[in-house]
Amino acid sequence: MQYLSVLIITAILYAISLSIYLGCNQGMARNARGQQSRRLLFATLLAVSPLLIATLFPSPQSPSLIVPLALWRGVRGEALAGVGLLLSFFVALSWMITYPLLYHLTNRRTSPDYENYMDTAFGLYTLGYLWGMKLLGVSPLLLGIVEFLLLFIPLFQWVYYGLYRVCIDTNGMKILQETHINEVLEFMRSYGWWRVAAMALVVLLLGALVIGVNIMWPVTYQAPLALYLLCLALTLFLMWYSWKIRHGAFVRTGIAQMFAEVKEYVENNHLYSYMTAKRLESLHAERLGKPWSQPSTIMLVIGESACRDFMSAFTPMQEDTTPWLRQLAADQRHTLLFPHAYSCAMQTVPALEKALTEYNQYNQKAFYDSCSIVDVAHKLGYRVHWYSNQGHLGVADTPITLVAETSDVAKWTHQQVGTVQYDEELLTFLDEVDPAQNNLVVLHLKGSHFNFMSRYPRSFTRWGQPGVQDNVVCYKNSIAYTDHVLEQFYQYGRDKLNMQAMLYFSDHATEPGRRRKPNFNGFQMTRIPLFAWLSDEYIRCHPDRYEALQQNQAKYFTNDLAYDLVCGLFDIRSAHFDETASLASSQYRFTRDMLLTYEGRKHIAGDNDIIDPNK
């Protein structure tokens, strides 16, 4: 009966692993299916080998180590010796199933074959060494902690899928690294303290359950020394093969490969700092137009999560969410609205790493060897001031931070855990800008980042009740507050800095009526505002650029071309500036059918949604 049980368990394990792999990889060639089927059979045999050893030489201390028999005897009240083995099976099964199934559910319509059997194999190897450790008598407390930690990663992936209905991908992994602790706290508050507490309680109870099962029902087994050593060698081999750094099973699982991709992305980004001198050496910029009559400032304001569908200056709506911009736009000589602007991505970092540099969706450049707007400004003799209310995003330097820190002055508002800093705080930095120099001032807003209610002071509430969570209403208030802040920047620039041009665009948009997702979830997430204000002196000194901007107002644009737009505003000629990609050039070539979003995966020509912001 014992041998039959081992045979049944082997068959069940192999059937599960093969079903998962073949079911989630329906586009494989026949030879690939055969190859992976043989690999999974070998992994299954390794997984059950510790159990087979125990079956061949059973211990008198344990009535039965075979799970079905142990559970039957437990029901009869004799023993529950196999419950610990069953728990290990559940831990392994979570690895075998989670990533392949979630990836399949997310991508089955576009990618039926993802050619990765290692998640399933890693689960099998994990089962083998967990069973081996239990048979060898490793501390039940230690085993409980190990199994809980192993369970935590699949559990996290299921929670992520439950929130967003997609499997975590590299975009999601980047967001996790780049998110500030205050954003995490705001996200948790949006769910309500009782939901967060319930989730934390579930995790704690799960940990207590896993550790408790190992302590209360330890596996007892004694074997001859030779078999003990054989089981030890087998267990150590499975652990080594599962976790070795090079070509181990874990590093080839889906979640680990994704982490490695993001790590490589971050490491490549750091090349940006090392290559600054090389970039500047290769950058040559010829000034066109006439020089300013006196030192002047160009101001670039980068918004956050602003959607032009909710801005009264762009879209007719009941609430006047942008009264200042609407009034400014009435002066059509100096203010140019661009009603067909889109973001190239749905998150801040992938959008702005392109918007701030030559790197875009339409060329073959890499971020780390692309010139930035800061590099161009320096080449033209501008002093660059970078002020941000975003904080250093996350624990690692992001491309935005790397570009910002090449400025002459780069400062961030003081980010304290649990404390909200409003965008008006950036006004205090402007007193540092010397009007006796030519300046490029970059202001990076918190804008309308979720949680919307935290983006403006209570006293500023225009619609709804102060402190009451209503995402759409609070979002409109945040848009109105940004309009108020932009007005103050504009007035300061004109009154004190001899401002010649002001450019504003958002990194991406959002859909306030639905919870934000890390992946593409409709074009409203990409419809951003873009406007430029130009002084009389700018128009006199750069008439060709001004005329091009006017002619291109109704044309379509994605914000990864913002670098070329800024170069056009600077009015230069350079090998690092593509005239055909700049709205400030008569050579602008992009049409609606040519432009892309979602980092090159979606054509904006597919945007046929009609959104009513009044609902």
Coordinates of C-alpha atoms in Angstrom, one line a residue:
M1 CA 0.0 0.0 0.0
Q2 CA 2.9 2.4 0.8
Y3 CA 4.5 1.8 -2.6
L4 CA 1.2 2.3 -4.3
S5 CA 0.7 5.6 -2.5
V6 CA 4.1 6.8 -3.7
L7 CA 3.2 5.8 -7.2
I8 CA -0.1 7.6 -7.0
I9 CA 1.5 10.8 -5.6
T10 CA 4.1 10.7 -8.4
A11 CA 1.4 10.3 -11.1
I12 CA -0.6 13.2 -9.5
L13 CA 2.4 15.5 -9.3
Y14 CA 3.4 14.8 -12.9
A15 CA -0.2 15.2 -14.2
I16 CA -0.5 18.5 -12.3
S17 CA 2.8 19.9 -13.6
L18 CA 2.2 18.8 -17.2
S19 CA -1.4 20.1 -17.2
I20 CA -0.2 23.5 -15.9
Y21 CA 2.6 23.7 -18.5
L22 CA 0.7 22.5 -21.5
G23 CA -2.4 24.4 -20.5
C24 CA -0.6 27.7 -20.2
N25 CA 1.6 27.2 -23.3
Q26 CA -0.8 26.3 -26.1
G27 CA 1.3 27.6 -29.0
M28 CA 4.3 25.3 -28.5
A29 CA 5.8 23.2 -31.2
R30 CA 5.6 19.4 -30.8
N31 CA 9.3 18.9 -30.1
A32 CA 9.2 21.6 -27.4
R33 CA 6.3 19.9 -25.7
G34 CA 8.1 16.6 -25.7
Q35 CA 11.3 18.1 -24.3
Q36 CA 9.6 20.0 -21.5
S37 CA 7.5 17.0 -20.7
R38 CA 10.6 14.8 -20.1
R39 CA 12.2 17.6 -18.0
L40 CA 9.1 17.8 -15.8
L41 CA 9.0 14.0 -15.4
F42 CA 12.6 14.1 -14.2
A43 CA 11.8 16.9 -11.8
T44 CA 8.8 15.0 -10.5
L45 CA 10.9 11.9 -9.8
L46 CA 13.4 14.1 -7.9
A47 CA 10.6 15.6 -5.9
V48 CA 9.2 12.3 -4.6
S49 CA 12.6 10.6 -4.1
P50 CA 12.9 11.6 -0.4
L51 CA 9.4 10.1 0.2
L52 CA 10.5 7.0 -1.7
I53 CA 13.4 6.5 0.6
A54 CA 11.2 6.8 3.6
T55 CA 8.8 4.3 2.1
L56 CA 11.4 1.7 1.4
F57 CA 12.7 2.0 5.0
P58 CA 9.8 3.2 7.2
S59 CA 10.4 4.4 10.7
P60 CA 8.5 2.8 13.6
Q61 CA 8.1 6.2 15.2
S62 CA 5.7 7.3 12.4
P63 CA 2.7 5.2 11.6
S64 CA 2.7 6.5 8.0
L65 CA 4.5 9.2 6.1
I66 CA 2.4 8.8 3.0
V67 CA 0.0 11.7 3.0
P68 CA -3.3 9.9 2.0
L69 CA -2.7 7.2 4.7
A70 CA -1.7 9.8 7.3
L71 CA -4.8 11.8 6.7
W72 CA -7.0 8.7 6.9
R73 CA -5.4 7.7 10.2
G74 CA -5.7 11.3 11.4
V75 CA -9.5 11.1 10.8
R76 CA -9.5 7.9 12.8
G77 CA -7.6 9.7 15.6
E78 CA -4.4 7.7 15.4
A79 CA -1.9 10.3 14.0
L80 CA -1.5 13.3 11.7
A81 CA 2.1 12.5 10.8
G82 CA 1.6 13.4 7.1
V83 CA 0.0 16.9 7.6
G84 CA 3.5 18.5 7.5
L85 CA 4.2 16.8 4.2
L86 CA 0.8 17.9 2.8
L87 CA 1.7 21.5 3.8
S88 CA 4.9 21.3 1.8
F89 CA 2.9 20.0 -1.1
F90 CA 0.6 23.1 -0.9
V91 CA 3.7 25.5 -0.8
A92 CA 5.2 23.8 -3.9
L93 CA 1.8 23.8 -5.7
S94 CA 1.5 27.6 -5.2
W95 CA 4.8 28.0 -7.1
M96 CA 3.9 25.5 -9.8
I97 CA 0.6 27.2 -10.5
T98 CA 0.8 30.9 -9.7
Y99 CA 2.9 32.7 -12.3
P100 CA 2.1 30.4 -15.3
L101 CA -1.6 30.6 -14.6
L102 CA -1.7 34.4 -13.9
Y103 CA 0.4 35.1 -17.0
H104 CA -1.8 32.9 -19.1
L105 CA -5.0 34.6 -17.8
T106 CA -3.5 38.0 -18.6
N107 CA -1.9 37.3 -22.0
R108 CA -3.8 34.4 -23.4
R109 CA -5.2 36.5 -26.3
T110 CA -1.9 37.9 -27.3
S111 CA 0.7 35.4 -26.1
P112 CA -0.5 31.8 -25.8
D113 CA 3.1 30.5 -25.4
Y114 CA 5.5 32.0 -22.9
E115 CA 8.0 29.0 -23.0
N116 CA 8.9 28.9 -19.3
Y117 CA 8.7 25.6 -17.5
M118 CA 10.9 26.6 -14.6
D119 CA 8.1 27.9 -12.4
T120 CA 6.6 24.4 -12.4
A121 CA 10.0 22.7 -12.1
F122 CA 11.0 25.0 -9.2
G123 CA 7.8 24.0 -7.4
L124 CA 8.7 20.4 -7.8
Y125 CA 12.3 20.9 -6.6
T126 CA 11.0 22.9 -3.7
L127 CA 8.7 20.1 -2.7
G128 CA 11.6 17.6 -2.8
Y129 CA 13.9 19.6 -0.5
L130 CA 11.1 20.5 1.9
W131 CA 10.2 16.9 2.2
G132 CA 13.8 16.0 2.6
M133 CA 14.4 18.6 5.3
K134 CA 11.4 17.3 7.3
L135 CA 12.6 13.7 7.0
L136 CA 16.0 14.8 8.2
G137 CA 14.5 16.3 11.3
V138 CA 15.3 20.0 10.7
S139 CA 13.8 22.4 13.3
P140 CA 10.0 22.7 12.8
L141 CA 10.2 26.4 13.6
L142 CA 12.8 27.0 11.0
L143 CA 10.8 24.9 8.5
G144 CA 7.7 26.9 9.3
I145 CA 9.5 30.2 8.6
V146 CA 11.0 28.9 5.3
E147 CA 7.6 27.7 4.1
F148 CA 5.9 30.9 5.0
L149 CA 8.5 33.0 3.1
L150 CA 8.1 30.7 0.1
L151 CA 4.3 31.1 0.2
F152 CA 4.6 34.9 0.5
I153 CA 5.8 35.5 -3.1
P154 CA 2.9 33.6 -4.8
L155 CA 0.5 35.2 -2.3
F156 CA 1.7 38.6 -3.3
Q157 CA 1.2 37.8 -7.0
W158 CA -2.4 36.7 -6.3
V159 CA -3.1 39.9 -4.4
Y160 CA -1.7 41.9 -7.2
Y161 CA -3.8 40.1 -9.7
G162 CA -6.9 40.6 -7.5
L163 CA -6.3 44.3 -7.4
Y164 CA -5.5 44.9 -11.1
R165 CA -6.7 41.8 -12.9
V166 CA -3.4 41.4 -14.6
C167 CA -0.2 39.4 -13.8
I168 CA 2.6 41.6 -12.5
D169 CA 5.0 42.5 -15.3
T170 CA 8.2 44.7 -15.6
N171 CA 6.1 47.9 -15.5
G172 CA 4.5 46.7 -12.2
M173 CA 7.9 45.7 -10.8
K174 CA 9.4 49.1 -11.7
I175 CA 6.5 50.9 -10.0
L176 CA 7.1 48.9 -6.8
Q177 CA 10.7 50.0 -6.8
E178 CA 10.0 53.6 -7.6
T179 CA 7.1 54.3 -5.3
H180 CA 7.7 56.6 -2.4
I181 CA 6.6 55.4 1.0
N182 CA 4.0 58.3 1.2
E183 CA 2.4 57.0 -2.0
V184 CA 2.2 53.5 -0.4
L185 CA 0.5 55.0 2.7
E186 CA -2.0 57.0 0.6
F187 CA -2.8 53.9 -1.5
M188 CA -3.5 51.9 1.7
R189 CA -5.7 54.7 3.1
S190 CA -7.8 54.6 -0.1
Y191 CA -8.8 51.1 0.8
G192 CA -9.9 52.0 4.4
W193 CA -8.0 51.1 7.5
W194 CA -10.2 48.0 8.2
R195 CA -9.4 46.5 4.8
V196 CA -5.7 47.0 5.3
A197 CA -5.9 45.7 8.8
A198 CA -7.9 42.6 7.6
M199 CA -5.2 41.9 4.9
A200 CA -2.4 42.3 7.5
L201 CA -4.3 40.0 9.8
V202 CA -4.7 37.4 7.1
V203 CA -1.0 37.4 6.4
L204 CA -0.2 37.1 10.1
L205 CA -2.7 34.2 10.5
L206 CA -1.2 32.5 7.5
G207 CA 2.3 32.7 9.0
A208 CA 1.0 31.5 12.3
L209 CA -0.8 28.6 10.6
V210 CA 2.2 27.5 8.6
I211 CA 4.6 27.7 11.6
G212 CA 2.0 26.1 13.9
V213 CA 1.4 23.1 11.6
N214 CA 5.2 22.4 11.5
I215 CA 5.5 22.7 15.3
M216 CA 2.4 20.7 16.2
W217 CA 2.8 17.9 13.7
P218 CA 6.4 17.4 13.0
V219 CA 7.5 14.5 10.8
T220 CA 9.3 11.8 12.8
Y221 CA 11.5 9.4 10.8
Q222 CA 14.7 7.5 11.6
A223 CA 16.8 5.7 9.0
P224 CA 20.0 3.8 8.7
L225 CA 23.0 6.1 8.5
A226 CA 23.6 5.3 4.8
L227 CA 20.0 6.2 3.8
Y228 CA 20.2 9.3 6.1
L229 CA 23.3 10.4 4.2
L230 CA 21.6 9.6 0.9
C231 CA 18.6 11.7 1.8
L232 CA 20.8 14.5 3.1
A233 CA 22.8 14.5 -0.2
L234 CA 19.6 14.5 -2.3
T235 CA 18.1 17.4 -0.2
L236 CA 21.3 19.5 -0.4
F237 CA 21.5 18.9 -4.2
L238 CA 17.8 20.0 -4.7
M239 CA 18.4 23.1 -2.5
W240 CA 21.6 24.0 -4.4
Y241 CA 20.1 23.4 -7.8
S242 CA 17.0 25.4 -6.9
W243 CA 18.8 28.5 -5.5
K244 CA 22.2 28.7 -7.2
I245 CA 22.9 32.1 -8.6
R246 CA 23.8 31.0 -12.1
H247 CA 21.3 28.9 -14.0
G248 CA 19.5 27.8 -10.8
A249 CA 15.8 27.0 -11.0
F250 CA 14.6 30.0 -9.0
V251 CA 16.5 32.6 -11.1
R252 CA 14.7 31.2 -14.2
T253 CA 11.2 31.5 -12.8
G254 CA 9.0 34.2 -14.2
I255 CA 9.0 36.5 -11.2
A256 CA 12.8 36.2 -10.7
Q257 CA 13.5 36.9 -14.4
M258 CA 11.3 39.9 -14.2
F259 CA 13.2 41.2 -11.2
A260 CA 16.5 40.6 -13.0
E261 CA 15.2 42.6 -16.0
V262 CA 14.3 45.5 -13.7
K263 CA 17.7 45.2 -12.0
E264 CA 19.5 45.4 -15.3
Y265 CA 17.3 48.3 -16.3
V266 CA 18.4 50.2 -13.1
E267 CA 22.0 49.3 -13.7
N268 CA 21.9 50.5 -17.3
N269 CA 20.3 53.7 -16.0
H270 CA 23.3 54.4 -13.8
L271 CA 25.4 54.5 -16.9
Y272 CA 23.7 57.8 -17.6
S273 CA 25.7 59.6 -14.9
Y274 CA 29.0 58.1 -16.0
M275 CA 28.4 59.1 -19.6
T276 CA 27.5 62.8 -18.9
A277 CA 30.9 64.1 -20.0
K278 CA 30.8 62.0 -23.2
R279 CA 27.3 63.2 -24.1
L280 CA 28.3 66.8 -23.6
E281 CA 31.4 66.4 -25.6
S282 CA 29.4 65.1 -28.6
L283 CA 26.7 67.7 -28.2
H284 CA 27.0 70.7 -30.5
A285 CA 24.1 73.2 -30.7
E286 CA 24.0 76.2 -33.0
R287 CA 21.8 79.0 -31.8
L288 CA 19.2 80.4 -34.3
G289 CA 17.1 83.5 -34.0
K290 CA 18.0 86.6 -32.1
P291 CA 19.5 86.7 -28.6
W292 CA 17.5 88.0 -25.6
S293 CA 17.8 91.7 -24.9
Q294 CA 18.5 90.9 -21.2
P295 CA 18.9 87.7 -19.1
S296 CA 15.7 85.6 -19.4
T297 CA 14.1 82.4 -18.1
I298 CA 12.3 79.5 -19.8
M299 CA 10.0 77.6 -17.5
L300 CA 9.1 73.9 -18.0
V301 CA 6.3 72.6 -15.7
I302 CA 5.7 68.8 -15.6
G303 CA 2.3 67.8 -14.4
E304 CA 1.3 64.5 -12.8
S305 CA -1.8 62.4 -13.8
A306 CA -3.5 65.3 -15.4
C307 CA -6.2 64.4 -18.0
R308 CA -7.3 67.0 -20.4
D309 CA -10.8 65.5 -20.4
F310 CA -11.3 67.1 -17.0
M311 CA -9.8 70.5 -17.8
S312 CA -12.3 73.1 -18.8
A313 CA -9.7 74.9 -21.0
F314 CA -9.6 71.8 -23.2
T315 CA -13.1 70.2 -22.7
P316 CA -16.5 71.8 -22.2
M317 CA -17.7 70.8 -18.8
Q318 CA -20.0 72.0 -16.0
E319 CA -17.2 72.7 -13.5
D320 CA -14.7 75.4 -14.5
T321 CA -11.7 73.3 -13.3
T322 CA -9.1 75.5 -15.1
P323 CA -10.3 79.1 -15.0
W324 CA -6.8 80.6 -15.1
L325 CA -5.7 78.6 -18.1
R326 CA -9.0 79.1 -19.9
Q327 CA -8.7 82.9 -19.5
L328 CA -5.0 82.8 -20.5
A329 CA -5.9 80.8 -23.6
A330 CA -8.3 83.6 -24.7
D331 CA -5.1 85.4 -25.6
Q332 CA -4.5 83.3 -28.7
R333 CA -1.4 85.3 -29.7
H334 CA 0.6 84.3 -26.7
T335 CA -1.0 81.1 -25.5
L336 CA -1.1 78.0 -27.6
L337 CA -3.2 75.0 -26.5
F338 CA -2.5 71.6 -28.1
P339 CA -5.7 69.5 -27.8
H340 CA -4.3 66.3 -29.2
A341 CA -1.5 65.5 -26.9
Y342 CA -0.9 62.0 -25.5
S343 CA 1.5 60.3 -23.1
C344 CA 3.8 57.6 -24.3
A345 CA 3.2 55.5 -21.1
M346 CA 0.9 55.2 -18.1
Q347 CA 3.5 55.7 -15.4
T348 CA 5.7 58.6 -14.5
V349 CA 9.2 57.0 -15.0
P350 CA 8.7 55.3 -18.4
A351 CA 7.0 58.5 -19.7
L352 CA 9.5 61.0 -18.4
E353 CA 12.7 59.1 -19.2
K354 CA 11.7 59.6 -22.8
A355 CA 10.1 63.1 -22.5
L356 CA 13.3 64.5 -21.0
T357 CA 15.8 62.9 -23.4
E358 CA 16.3 62.0 -27.0
Y359 CA 15.2 58.5 -26.3
N360 CA 11.6 57.9 -27.6
Q361 CA 9.3 55.3 -29.1
Y362 CA 10.3 56.1 -32.6
N363 CA 14.1 55.8 -32.6
Q364 CA 16.7 53.2 -31.5
K365 CA 18.4 55.2 -28.8
A366 CA 18.8 54.1 -25.2
F367 CA 18.2 56.3 -22.2
Y368 CA 21.7 56.1 -20.8
D369 CA 23.4 57.5 -23.9
S370 CA 20.8 60.1 -24.9
C371 CA 21.2 63.8 -24.4
S372 CA 18.6 65.5 -22.1
I373 CA 17.0 68.9 -22.0
V374 CA 19.4 69.7 -19.2
D375 CA 22.4 68.9 -21.4
V376 CA 21.1 71.1 -24.2
A377 CA 20.4 74.0 -21.8
H378 CA 23.9 73.7 -20.3
K379 CA 25.4 73.8 -23.8
L380 CA 23.5 77.0 -24.5
G381 CA 24.8 78.6 -21.3
Y382 CA 21.6 78.4 -19.3
R383 CA 21.7 77.8 -15.5
V384 CA 19.3 74.9 -14.8
H385 CA 17.2 74.8 -11.7
W386 CA 15.2 71.6 -11.0
Y387 CA 12.6 71.7 -8.3
S388 CA 10.3 68.7 -7.6
N389 CA 7.5 67.8 -5.3
Q390 CA 7.8 64.1 -6.2
G391 CA 10.6 63.2 -3.9
H392 CA 13.4 60.8 -4.9
L393 CA 11.1 58.2 -6.3
G394 CA 11.7 54.9 -4.4
V395 CA 14.9 53.4 -3.1
A396 CA 16.8 53.5 -6.4
D397 CA 17.7 56.4 -8.5
T398 CA 15.2 56.6 -11.4
P399 CA 16.0 58.1 -14.8
I400 CA 14.1 61.2 -13.7
T401 CA 16.4 61.7 -10.7
L402 CA 19.5 61.0 -12.8
V403 CA 18.5 63.7 -15.3
A404 CA 17.5 66.1 -12.5
E405 CA 20.8 65.7 -10.7
T406 CA 22.8 66.9 -13.7
S407 CA 21.2 70.3 -13.2
D408 CA 23.1 73.1 -11.5
V409 CA 20.5 73.1 -8.7
A410 CA 18.3 70.1 -8.0
K411 CA 16.1 70.2 -4.9
W412 CA 13.1 68.2 -3.7
T413 CA 10.5 69.2 -1.2
H414 CA 11.0 67.6 2.2
Q415 CA 9.2 64.3 2.2
Q416 CA 8.2 63.1 5.6
V417 CA 6.4 59.8 6.1
G418 CA 2.6 60.5 6.5
T419 CA 3.0 64.2 5.7
V420 CA 1.5 65.8 2.5
Q421 CA 3.4 68.4 0.7
Y422 CA 1.3 70.5 -1.7
D423 CA 2.7 71.8 -5.0
E424 CA 2.6 75.5 -3.8
E425 CA 5.6 74.6 -1.7
L426 CA 7.7 74.7 -4.9
L427 CA 7.1 78.5 -5.0
T428 CA 9.5 79.0 -2.1
F429 CA 12.3 77.6 -4.3
L430 CA 11.9 80.2 -7.0
D431 CA 13.4 82.9 -4.8
E432 CA 16.8 81.1 -5.4
V433 CA 16.7 81.7 -9.2
D434 CA 19.0 84.6 -10.2
P435 CA 17.2 86.9 -12.7
A436 CA 20.5 88.3 -13.8
Q437 CA 21.3 84.9 -15.6
N438 CA 19.7 82.9 -18.3
N439 CA 17.8 80.2 -16.6
L440 CA 15.9 77.0 -17.4
V441 CA 13.6 76.3 -14.5
V442 CA 12.0 72.8 -14.3
L443 CA 9.1 72.3 -11.8
H444 CA 7.9 68.8 -11.3
L445 CA 4.4 68.7 -9.7
K446 CA 2.6 66.1 -7.6
G447 CA -0.4 67.3 -9.5
S448 CA -3.3 64.8 -9.5
H449 CA -1.5 61.7 -8.3
F450 CA -3.7 59.3 -6.4
N451 CA -4.9 59.8 -3.7
F452 CA -6.6 62.8 -5.2
M453 CA -8.0 64.2 -1.9
S454 CA -4.4 64.6 -0.7
R455 CA -3.3 66.8 -3.6
Y456 CA -4.9 70.0 -2.4
P457 CA -5.6 71.7 1.0
R458 CA -9.0 71.2 2.5
S459 CA -9.6 74.9 2.3
F460 CA -9.2 74.7 -1.5
T461 CA -12.2 72.3 -1.9
R462 CA -14.3 73.7 -4.8
W463 CA -16.7 70.7 -5.2
G464 CA -18.0 68.2 -2.8
Q465 CA -17.3 68.1 0.9
P466 CA -13.8 68.7 2.4
G467 CA -12.3 65.5 3.6
V468 CA -14.9 63.3 1.9
Q469 CA -13.5 60.7 -0.5
D470 CA -15.1 60.9 -3.9
N471 CA -12.5 60.1 -6.5
V472 CA -14.1 62.0 -9.5
V473 CA -15.0 65.0 -7.5
C474 CA -11.6 65.1 -5.6
Y475 CA -9.8 64.7 -8.9
K476 CA -11.6 67.8 -10.3
N477 CA -10.5 69.7 -7.2
S478 CA -6.9 68.6 -7.7
I479 CA -7.0 69.8 -11.4
A480 CA -8.3 73.2 -10.2
Y481 CA -5.6 73.4 -7.6
T482 CA -2.9 72.7 -10.2
D483 CA -4.4 75.5 -12.3
H484 CA -4.1 77.7 -9.3
V485 CA -0.4 76.7 -8.8
L486 CA 0.4 77.2 -12.5
E487 CA -1.0 80.7 -12.3
Q488 CA 1.4 81.5 -9.4
F489 CA 4.3 80.1 -11.3
Y490 CA 3.4 82.2 -14.4
Q491 CA 3.0 85.4 -12.4
Y492 CA 6.3 84.8 -10.6
G493 CA 8.1 84.1 -13.9
R494 CA 6.8 87.2 -15.6
D495 CA 7.2 89.6 -12.6
K496 CA 10.7 88.5 -11.4
L497 CA 12.5 86.3 -13.9
N498 CA 11.8 88.0 -17.3
M499 CA 10.2 84.7 -18.5
Q500 CA 10.1 84.3 -22.2
A501 CA 8.4 81.0 -22.5
M502 CA 6.4 78.6 -20.3
L503 CA 5.7 75.0 -21.3
Y504 CA 3.4 72.6 -19.4
F505 CA 2.5 69.0 -20.1
S506 CA 1.6 66.0 -17.9
D507 CA 3.6 62.8 -17.6
H508 CA 0.4 60.8 -18.2
A509 CA -3.3 61.0 -17.4
T510 CA -5.6 58.9 -15.3
E511 CA -9.2 57.8 -15.2
P512 CA -10.5 58.9 -11.8
G513 CA -13.7 56.9 -12.0
R514 CA -11.8 53.6 -12.0
R515 CA -8.9 52.3 -9.9
R516 CA -5.6 52.9 -11.7
K517 CA -3.9 49.9 -13.3
P518 CA -0.2 49.5 -14.2
N519 CA -1.1 48.3 -17.7
F520 CA -3.0 49.9 -20.5
N521 CA -6.6 50.4 -19.5
G522 CA -8.0 52.7 -22.1
F523 CA -6.9 55.9 -23.8
Q524 CA -8.1 58.3 -21.2
M525 CA -5.0 57.3 -19.2
T526 CA -3.0 58.8 -22.0
R527 CA -4.9 62.0 -22.9
I528 CA -2.7 64.8 -21.4
P529 CA -2.8 68.6 -21.5
L530 CA -0.1 70.5 -23.3
F531 CA 0.2 74.3 -23.6
A532 CA 2.8 76.9 -24.3
W533 CA 2.9 80.6 -23.4
L534 CA 5.3 82.8 -25.3
S535 CA 6.3 86.4 -24.7
D536 CA 6.3 89.3 -27.2
E537 CA 10.1 89.2 -27.2
Y538 CA 10.1 85.4 -27.9
I539 CA 7.8 85.9 -30.8
R540 CA 10.1 88.7 -32.2
C541 CA 13.3 86.8 -31.7
H542 CA 12.1 83.4 -32.9
P543 CA 9.3 84.1 -35.5
D544 CA 9.8 80.8 -37.4
R545 CA 9.4 78.7 -34.2
Y546 CA 6.3 80.7 -33.2
E547 CA 4.7 80.3 -36.6
A548 CA 5.4 76.5 -36.6
L549 CA 3.8 76.1 -33.2
Q550 CA 0.8 78.0 -34.4
Q551 CA 0.5 75.8 -37.5
N552 CA 1.0 72.6 -35.5
Q553 CA -1.6 73.3 -32.8
A554 CA -4.1 70.9 -34.1
K555 CA -1.6 68.1 -34.8
Y556 CA -1.2 65.0 -32.7
F557 CA 1.7 64.6 -30.3
T558 CA 3.1 62.1 -27.8
N559 CA 5.1 63.4 -24.9
D560 CA 8.2 61.3 -25.6
L561 CA 8.7 64.0 -28.3
A562 CA 8.9 66.7 -25.6
Y563 CA 12.7 66.8 -25.7
D564 CA 12.5 67.8 -29.4
L565 CA 9.8 70.4 -28.6
V566 CA 12.0 72.0 -25.9
C567 CA 14.9 72.0 -28.4
G568 CA 12.7 73.8 -30.8
L569 CA 11.8 76.4 -28.2
F570 CA 15.5 76.9 -27.6
D571 CA 15.7 77.4 -31.4
I572 CA 18.8 75.4 -32.2
R573 CA 20.3 73.3 -34.9
S574 CA 22.0 70.1 -33.7
A575 CA 22.7 66.5 -34.6
H576 CA 21.0 65.7 -31.3
F577 CA 17.7 67.4 -32.3
D578 CA 15.3 65.9 -34.8
E579 CA 13.4 68.8 -36.4
T580 CA 10.8 66.4 -37.8
A581 CA 9.8 65.4 -34.2
S582 CA 9.3 68.9 -32.9
L583 CA 6.0 70.8 -32.8
A584 CA 8.1 73.9 -32.9
S585 CA 9.3 73.1 -36.4
S586 CA 7.6 73.4 -39.8
Q587 CA 9.1 70.0 -40.6
Y588 CA 7.1 68.1 -38.0
R589 CA 6.1 64.8 -39.6
F590 CA 4.0 62.8 -37.2
T591 CA 0.4 62.2 -37.8
R592 CA -2.3 60.5 -35.7
D593 CA -1.8 57.2 -37.6
M594 CA 1.9 57.2 -36.9
L595 CA 1.9 58.0 -33.1
L596 CA 2.1 55.3 -30.4
T597 CA 1.5 55.0 -26.7
Y598 CA 1.9 52.2 -24.1
E599 CA 5.6 52.3 -24.9
G600 CA 5.1 51.4 -28.6
R601 CA 2.3 48.8 -28.1
K602 CA -0.8 50.9 -28.9
H603 CA -1.6 53.2 -31.8
I604 CA -3.4 56.4 -30.6
A605 CA -5.5 56.1 -33.8
G606 CA -7.4 53.5 -31.8
D607 CA -8.7 56.2 -29.5
N608 CA -12.4 56.4 -30.3
D609 CA -13.6 56.7 -26.7
I610 CA -16.1 59.4 -25.8
I611 CA -15.7 60.4 -22.2
D612 CA -18.2 62.8 -20.5
P613 CA -16.4 64.5 -17.6
N614 CA -19.7 65.8 -16.3
K615 CA -20.6 62.3 -15.2

